[in-house]
């Protein structure tokens, strides 16, 4: 049982809807493992009220907020300061209060993806070609982070061509708009679309385009194994789901808020407990 006093530092997650969010469970597991008097709670904030949530954060003295759909763009605009990633992406998933009451916006998805890849597959994207399926918020953060981390190529495969162009642009000189047929040439293939997310059982690309020389990551974490990921695994391909990225992007938020290294193992156990 979490005990709350006047000294407890309060964080949370805002979204619409937010009741399904696993973030409070991950944050509270981290605070408990660190032995610090902090708590995280879900705050339902209606669409269109993201900027007011930033103001409320200043008013009531929240230490930090995670931010989910549909507020990621609005909070980036309402914050006092933004990180380089937020400036490039125009979207934030983490707000950090500083001692003087100012609010800084961060985007932890890119670092979360790279941290998960390192932990799960013991690899980096350096000198690798990464095919990113999708061009939404997560795909943009991942594409930019891969380019920054030294990927040799970032291939964007997306249903809507204009969004693919924008996403490829975020990867700078290594970003290219690509076709499904190009997926076979990538070292790492990432599903960053919503395709396959429960209750959908569709696949983001034909698994016949995947092969054993690749690493396949589906950043969807519910279900824990999408039909696409199962097909990759059945073909003997190293494949990983989005649970690890979820933990690592939250771990980066914990580090921003507390200044401490996040206890990733405790957070991973909390995720397992909540998904089982
Ligand atoms: P988003 O901004 O809404 O983007 C959705 C993307 O999926 C777009 O590129 C969209 O293509 C594509 N898409 C949707 N339906 C499609 C279909 N039927 N066929 C082909 N493409 C389709 O979503 P997001 O915030 O980036 O999130 C994407 C996924 O990542 C979600 O499942 C989310 O839960 C997951 N995620 C996981 C983590 C993690 O930590 N593991 C973090 C963030 C997000 P168009 O551009 O053509 O519309």
Short mmCIF file of N, CA, C and O in Angstrom, two decimals, residues 34-78:
data_model
loop_
_atom_site.label_atom_id
_atom_site.label_comp_id
_atom_site.label_asym_id
_atom_site.label_seq_id
_atom_site.Cartn_x
_atom_site.Cartn_y
_atom_site.Cartn_z
N UNK A 34 13.19 2.58 -5.53
CA UNK A 34 14.18 3.60 -5.18
C UNK A 34 14.06 4.02 -3.71
O UNK A 34 14.94 4.71 -3.18
N UNK A 35 12.93 3.63 -3.06
CA UNK A 35 12.71 3.98 -1.66
C UNK A 35 12.48 5.47 -1.46
O UNK A 35 12.92 6.05 -0.47
N UNK A 36 11.78 6.12 -2.41
CA UNK A 36 11.52 7.55 -2.29
C UNK A 36 10.03 7.82 -2.18
O UNK A 36 9.20 7.02 -2.63
N UNK A 37 9.71 8.94 -1.52
CA UNK A 37 8.32 9.27 -1.19
C UNK A 37 7.67 10.02 -2.36
O UNK A 37 7.45 11.23 -2.30
N UNK A 38 7.43 9.30 -3.42
CA UNK A 38 6.82 9.84 -4.63
C UNK A 38 5.63 8.95 -5.00
O UNK A 38 5.62 7.75 -4.66
N UNK A 39 4.69 9.51 -5.72
CA UNK A 39 3.53 8.73 -6.16
C UNK A 39 3.13 9.18 -7.57
O UNK A 39 3.41 10.32 -7.95
N UNK A 40 2.54 8.26 -8.33
CA UNK A 40 2.05 8.59 -9.68
C UNK A 40 0.59 8.19 -9.79
O UNK A 40 0.22 7.08 -9.39
N UNK A 41 -0.23 9.08 -10.32
CA UNK A 41 -1.66 8.81 -10.47
C UNK A 41 -2.13 9.18 -11.88
O UNK A 41 -1.55 10.07 -12.51
N UNK A 42 -3.17 8.50 -12.38
CA UNK A 42 -3.73 8.88 -13.69
C UNK A 42 -4.65 10.10 -13.56
O UNK A 42 -5.45 10.17 -12.63
N UNK A 43 -4.49 11.06 -14.48
CA UNK A 43 -5.37 12.23 -14.51
C UNK A 43 -6.09 12.25 -15.86
O UNK A 43 -5.47 12.50 -16.90
N UNK A 44 -7.42 11.99 -15.87
CA UNK A 44 -8.14 12.10 -17.13
C UNK A 44 -8.25 13.58 -17.51
O UNK A 44 -8.75 14.39 -16.73
N UNK A 45 -7.71 13.93 -18.67
CA UNK A 45 -7.76 15.32 -19.16
C UNK A 45 -8.38 15.27 -20.55
O UNK A 45 -7.85 14.59 -21.44
N UNK A 46 -9.50 15.97 -20.72
CA UNK A 46 -10.23 15.89 -21.99
C UNK A 46 -9.41 16.45 -23.14
O UNK A 46 -8.60 17.36 -22.95
N UNK A 47 -9.69 15.92 -24.33
CA UNK A 47 -9.05 16.42 -25.55
C UNK A 47 -9.24 17.93 -25.62
O UNK A 47 -10.31 18.44 -25.30
N UNK A 48 -8.17 18.63 -26.00
CA UNK A 48 -8.24 20.08 -26.12
C UNK A 48 -7.84 20.82 -24.85
O UNK A 48 -7.76 22.05 -24.84
N UNK A 49 -7.55 20.09 -23.76
CA UNK A 49 -7.23 20.76 -22.49
C UNK A 49 -5.79 20.48 -22.02
O UNK A 49 -5.48 20.62 -20.84
N UNK A 50 -4.93 20.10 -22.96
CA UNK A 50 -3.54 19.81 -22.62
C UNK A 50 -2.81 21.02 -22.04
O UNK A 50 -2.07 20.90 -21.06
N UNK A 51 -3.04 22.19 -22.64
CA UNK A 51 -2.35 23.40 -22.16
C UNK A 51 -2.79 23.73 -20.72
O UNK A 51 -1.96 24.14 -19.89
N UNK A 52 -4.08 23.53 -20.43
CA UNK A 52 -4.54 23.78 -19.06
C UNK A 52 -3.89 22.81 -18.07
O UNK A 52 -3.63 23.16 -16.92
N UNK A 53 -3.61 21.58 -18.53
CA UNK A 53 -2.95 20.62 -17.65
C UNK A 53 -1.53 21.08 -17.31
O UNK A 53 -1.05 20.89 -16.19
N UNK A 54 -0.86 21.71 -18.27
CA UNK A 54 0.49 22.24 -18.00
C UNK A 54 0.39 23.36 -16.96
O UNK A 54 1.19 23.44 -16.02
N UNK A 55 -0.62 24.21 -17.11
CA UNK A 55 -0.82 25.30 -16.15
C UNK A 55 -1.15 24.72 -14.76
O UNK A 55 -0.64 25.19 -13.73
N UNK A 56 -1.99 23.68 -14.75
CA UNK A 56 -2.36 23.04 -13.47
C UNK A 56 -1.12 22.43 -12.81
O UNK A 56 -0.98 22.47 -11.58
N UNK A 57 -0.23 21.92 -13.64
CA UNK A 57 1.01 21.32 -13.10
C UNK A 57 1.80 22.38 -12.33
O UNK A 57 2.30 22.13 -11.23
N UNK A 58 1.88 23.59 -12.91
CA UNK A 58 2.59 24.69 -12.24
C UNK A 58 1.83 25.08 -10.95
O UNK A 58 2.44 25.25 -9.90
N UNK A 59 0.50 25.17 -11.06
CA UNK A 59 -0.31 25.67 -9.94
C UNK A 59 -0.26 24.74 -8.74
O UNK A 59 -0.09 25.19 -7.60
N UNK A 60 -0.42 23.44 -8.99
CA UNK A 60 -0.50 22.53 -7.84
C UNK A 60 0.86 21.90 -7.50
O UNK A 60 0.96 21.14 -6.55
N UNK A 61 1.88 22.25 -8.26
CA UNK A 61 3.23 21.81 -7.92
C UNK A 61 3.51 20.35 -8.19
O UNK A 61 4.24 19.69 -7.42
N UNK A 62 2.97 19.82 -9.28
CA UNK A 62 3.31 18.43 -9.64
C UNK A 62 4.78 18.37 -10.04
O UNK A 62 5.31 19.30 -10.66
N UNK A 63 5.43 17.26 -9.72
CA UNK A 63 6.86 17.11 -10.04
C UNK A 63 7.07 16.70 -11.49
O UNK A 63 8.12 16.98 -12.07
N UNK A 64 6.08 16.03 -12.08
CA UNK A 64 6.23 15.61 -13.48
C UNK A 64 4.97 14.95 -13.98
O UNK A 64 4.13 14.49 -13.19
N UNK A 65 4.84 14.92 -15.28
CA UNK A 65 3.70 14.23 -15.90
C UNK A 65 4.18 13.45 -17.11
O UNK A 65 5.02 13.95 -17.89
N UNK A 66 3.64 12.25 -17.28
CA UNK A 66 3.72 11.58 -18.57
C UNK A 66 2.52 12.03 -19.38
O UNK A 66 1.47 12.35 -18.81
N UNK A 67 2.68 12.03 -20.68
CA UNK A 67 1.63 12.59 -21.54
C UNK A 67 1.32 11.59 -22.65
O UNK A 67 2.24 11.12 -23.34
N UNK A 68 0.04 11.26 -22.77
CA UNK A 68 -0.34 10.36 -23.85
C UNK A 68 -1.41 11.02 -24.72
O UNK A 68 -1.77 12.19 -24.51
N UNK A 69 -1.88 10.28 -25.71
CA UNK A 69 -2.85 10.80 -26.69
C UNK A 69 -4.05 11.43 -26.00
O UNK A 69 -4.54 10.85 -25.03
N UNK A 70 -4.56 12.57 -26.39
CA UNK A 70 -4.20 13.37 -27.58
C UNK A 70 -3.43 14.65 -27.24
O UNK A 70 -3.54 15.63 -27.97
N UNK A 71 -2.65 14.65 -26.15
CA UNK A 71 -2.10 15.91 -25.64
C UNK A 71 -0.65 16.18 -26.01
O UNK A 71 -0.08 17.19 -25.57
N UNK A 72 -0.02 15.27 -26.77
CA UNK A 72 1.44 15.38 -26.94
C UNK A 72 1.86 16.67 -27.66
O UNK A 72 2.91 17.22 -27.34
N UNK A 73 1.07 17.13 -28.61
CA UNK A 73 1.42 18.36 -29.33
C UNK A 73 1.13 19.59 -28.47
O UNK A 73 1.95 20.51 -28.38
N UNK A 74 -0.03 19.59 -27.81
CA UNK A 74 -0.45 20.77 -27.04
C UNK A 74 0.51 21.05 -25.88
O UNK A 74 0.85 22.21 -25.63
N UNK A 75 0.97 20.02 -25.19
CA UNK A 75 1.86 20.27 -24.05
C UNK A 75 3.23 20.76 -24.52
O UNK A 75 3.89 21.54 -23.83
N UNK A 76 3.63 20.31 -25.71
CA UNK A 76 4.92 20.78 -26.24
C UNK A 76 4.86 22.29 -26.48
O UNK A 76 5.84 23.01 -26.24
N UNK A 77 3.68 22.77 -26.90
CA UNK A 77 3.53 24.21 -27.15
C UNK A 77 3.38 25.00 -25.86
O UNK A 77 3.80 26.16 -25.79
N UNK A 78 2.80 24.38 -24.83
CA UNK A 78 2.50 25.12 -23.61
C UNK A 78 3.65 25.13 -22.60
O UNK A 78 3.63 25.92 -21.66
#
